[in-house]
């Protein structure tokens, strides 16, 4: 699953605005928009997104519901 698909699923299921997600994950409110416009994420960004999504799911009991 691509990083952008994973982020889109997360945002849909949590109803979190893309700018808030970017700010929380990498302190960049334009992250999601930039990715949609072709920005290529480095390994650090990919790791931070994966860690944030996993932690958020664990803390909020969403893992089974979201399927991410």
Coordinates of N, CA, C and O in Angstrom, one line a residue:
X1 N 0.9 -1.2 0.0 CA 0.0 0.0 0.0 C 0.9 1.2 0.0 O 1.8 1.3 0.8
X2 N 0.6 2.2 -0.9 CA 1.4 3.4 -0.9 C 1.2 4.3 0.3 O 0.1 4.2 1.0
X3 N 2.1 5.1 0.5 CA 2.1 6.0 1.7 C 0.8 6.9 1.6 O 0.1 7.1 2.6
X4 N 0.6 7.5 0.4 CA -0.6 8.4 0.2 C -1.9 7.7 0.4 O -2.8 8.2 1.1
X5 N -2.0 6.4 0.0 CA -3.2 5.6 0.2 C -3.4 5.4 1.7 O -4.5 5.6 2.3
X6 N -2.3 5.1 2.4 CA -2.4 4.8 3.8 C -2.9 6.1 4.6 O -3.7 6.1 5.4
X7 N -2.3 7.3 4.2 CA -2.7 8.5 4.8 C -4.1 8.9 4.5 O -4.9 9.3 5.4
X8 N -4.6 8.7 3.3 CA -5.9 9.0 2.9 C -6.9 8.1 3.7 O -7.9 8.6 4.2
X9 N -6.6 6.8 3.8 CA -7.5 6.0 4.6 C -7.6 6.4 6.1 O -8.6 6.5 6.7
X10 N -6.4 6.8 6.6 CA -6.3 7.3 8.0 C -7.2 8.5 8.2 O -7.9 8.6 9.1
X11 N -7.0 9.5 7.3 CA -7.7 10.7 7.4 C -9.2 10.5 7.3 O -10.0 11.1 8.0
X12 N -9.6 9.6 6.4 CA -11.1 9.3 6.2 C -11.7 8.7 7.5 O -12.7 9.2 7.9
X13 N -11.0 7.8 8.1 CA -11.5 7.1 9.2 C -11.4 7.9 10.5 O -12.2 7.7 11.4
X14 N -10.5 8.8 10.6 CA -10.3 9.6 11.8 C -11.0 11.0 11.7 O -11.1 11.7 12.7
X15 N -11.3 11.3 10.4 CA -11.9 12.7 10.1 C -10.9 13.8 10.6 O -11.3 14.9 10.9
X16 N -9.6 13.5 10.5 CA -8.6 14.5 10.8 C -8.3 15.3 9.6 O -8.1 14.7 8.5
X17 N -8.2 16.6 9.7 CA -7.8 17.4 8.5 C -6.4 17.1 8.1 O -5.5 16.9 8.9
X18 N -6.1 17.1 6.8 CA -4.8 16.9 6.3 C -3.7 17.8 6.9 O -2.6 17.3 7.1
X19 N -4.0 19.0 7.1 CA -3.0 20.0 7.6 C -2.7 19.6 9.1 O -1.5 19.7 9.5
X20 N -3.7 19.2 9.8 CA -3.4 18.8 11.2 C -2.5 17.5 11.2 O -1.5 17.4 12.0
X21 N -2.8 16.6 10.3 CA -2.0 15.3 10.2 C -0.5 15.7 9.9 O 0.4 15.2 10.6
X22 N -0.3 16.5 8.9 CA 1.0 16.9 8.6 C 1.8 17.6 9.7 O 3.0 17.3 9.9
X23 N 1.1 18.4 10.4 CA 1.7 19.2 11.5 C 2.1 18.2 12.6 O 3.1 18.3 13.2
X24 N 1.2 17.3 12.9 CA 1.5 16.3 14.0 C 2.6 15.4 13.7 O 3.4 15.0 14.5
X25 N 2.6 14.9 12.4 CA 3.6 13.9 12.0 C 5.0 14.5 11.8 O 6.0 14.0 12.3
X26 N 5.1 15.5 11.0 CA 6.4 16.0 10.6 C 6.5 17.6 10.7 O 7.4 18.2 10.2
X27 N 5.6 18.2 11.4 CA 5.6 19.6 11.6 C 5.5 20.4 10.3 O 6.1 21.4 10.1
X28 N 4.7 19.8 9.3 CA 4.6 20.4 8.0 C 3.1 20.3 7.6 O 2.7 19.2 7.1
X29 N 2.3 21.4 7.7 CA 0.9 21.3 7.4 C 0.7 21.0 5.9 O -0.4 20.7 5.5
X30 N 1.7 21.2 5.1 CA 1.5 21.0 3.6 C 1.9 19.6 3.2 O 1.8 19.3 2.0
X31 N 2.2 18.7 4.1 CA 2.7 17.4 3.8 C 1.8 16.7 2.8 O 2.2 16.2 1.8
X32 N 0.5 16.5 3.2 CA -0.4 15.7 2.4 C -0.6 16.4 1.0 O -0.6 15.7 0.0
X33 N -0.8 17.6 1.0 CA -1.0 18.3 -0.3 C 0.2 18.2 -1.2 O 0.1 18.0 -2.4
X34 N 1.4 18.3 -0.6 CA 2.6 18.2 -1.4 C 2.8 16.8 -1.9 O 3.2 16.5 -3.0
X35 N 2.4 15.7 -1.1 CA 2.5 14.4 -1.6 C 1.5 14.1 -2.7 O 1.9 13.5 -3.7
X36 N 0.3 14.7 -2.6 CA -0.6 14.6 -3.7 C -0.2 15.3 -5.0 O -0.5 14.9 -6.1
X37 N 0.7 16.3 -4.8 CA 1.3 17.0 -6.0 C 2.6 16.5 -6.5 O 3.3 17.1 -7.2
X38 N 3.0 15.3 -6.0 CA 4.2 14.6 -6.5 C 5.4 14.6 -5.6 O 6.4 14.1 -6.0
X39 N 5.3 15.2 -4.4 CA 6.5 15.2 -3.5 C 6.8 13.7 -3.2 O 5.9 12.9 -2.9
X40 N 8.1 13.4 -3.2 CA 8.5 12.0 -2.9 C 9.0 12.0 -1.5 O 10.0 12.7 -1.1
X41 N 8.4 11.2 -0.6 CA 8.8 11.2 0.8 C 10.1 10.4 1.0 O 10.3 9.3 0.3
X42 N 10.9 10.9 1.8 CA 12.1 10.1 2.2 C 11.8 9.1 3.2 O 10.7 9.0 3.7
X43 N 12.8 8.2 3.5 CA 12.6 7.2 4.5 C 12.2 7.7 5.9 O 11.5 7.0 6.6
X44 N 12.7 8.8 6.2 CA 12.4 9.4 7.6 C 10.9 9.7 7.6 O 10.3 9.4 8.6
X45 N 10.4 10.4 6.6 CA 9.0 10.7 6.6 C 8.1 9.5 6.6 O 7.1 9.4 7.3
X46 N 8.5 8.5 5.8 CA 7.7 7.3 5.7 C 7.7 6.6 7.1 O 6.6 6.2 7.6
X47 N 8.8 6.6 7.8 CA 8.9 5.9 9.1 C 8.0 6.7 10.1 O 7.4 6.1 10.9
X48 N 8.1 8.0 10.0 CA 7.3 8.8 11.0 C 5.8 8.7 10.8 O 5.0 8.6 11.7
X49 N 5.4 8.6 9.5 CA 4.0 8.4 9.2 C 3.5 7.1 9.7 O 2.5 7.0 10.4
X50 N 4.3 6.0 9.4 CA 4.0 4.7 9.9 C 3.9 4.6 11.4 O 2.9 4.0 12.0
X51 N 4.8 5.2 12.1 CA 4.8 5.2 13.5 C 3.6 6.0 14.1 O 3.0 5.6 15.1
X52 N 3.3 7.1 13.5 CA 2.2 8.0 14.0 C 0.9 7.2 13.8 O 0.1 7.2 14.7
X53 N 0.7 6.6 12.6 CA -0.6 5.9 12.4 C -0.7 4.7 13.3 O -1.8 4.5 13.9
X54 N 0.3 4.0 13.5 CA 0.3 2.8 14.4 C 0.0 3.2 15.9 O -0.8 2.6 16.5
X55 N 0.7 4.3 16.3 CA 0.5 4.8 17.7 C -0.9 5.3 17.9 O -1.6 5.0 18.9
X56 N -1.4 6.1 16.9 CA -2.7 6.6 17.0 C -3.8 5.5 17.1 O -4.7 5.6 17.8
X57 N -3.6 4.5 16.2 CA -4.6 3.4 16.2 C -4.5 2.7 17.6 O -5.6 2.3 18.1
X58 N -3.3 2.4 18.1 CA -3.2 1.7 19.3 C -3.9 2.5 20.5 O -4.6 1.9 21.3
X59 N -3.6 3.8 20.5 CA -4.2 4.6 21.6 C -5.7 4.8 21.5 O -6.3 5.0 22.5
X60 N -6.2 4.7 20.3 CA -7.6 5.0 20.1 C -8.4 3.7 19.7 O -9.6 3.8 19.3
X61 N -7.8 2.6 19.7 CA -8.5 1.3 19.4 C -9.0 1.2 18.0 O -10.1 0.7 17.7
X62 N -8.3 1.8 17.0 CA -8.9 1.8 15.6 C -8.2 0.8 14.7 O -8.7 0.7 13.5
X63 N -7.3 0.1 15.1 CA -6.5 -0.8 14.1 C -7.4 -1.7 13.3 O -7.3 -1.7 12.1
X64 N -8.3 -2.4 13.9 CA -9.2 -3.4 13.2 C -10.2 -2.6 12.3 O -10.5 -3.1 11.3
X65 N -10.6 -1.5 12.7 CA -11.7 -0.8 12.0 C -11.1 -0.2 10.7 O -11.7 -0.1 9.7
X66 N -9.9 0.4 10.8 CA -9.3 1.1 9.7 C -8.6 0.2 8.7 O -8.6 0.4 7.5
X67 N -8.0 -0.9 9.2 CA -7.3 -1.8 8.3 C -6.0 -1.2 7.8 O -5.6 -1.6 6.7
X68 N -5.4 -0.3 8.5 CA -4.1 0.3 8.0 C -3.0 -0.4 8.7 O -3.0 -0.6 9.9

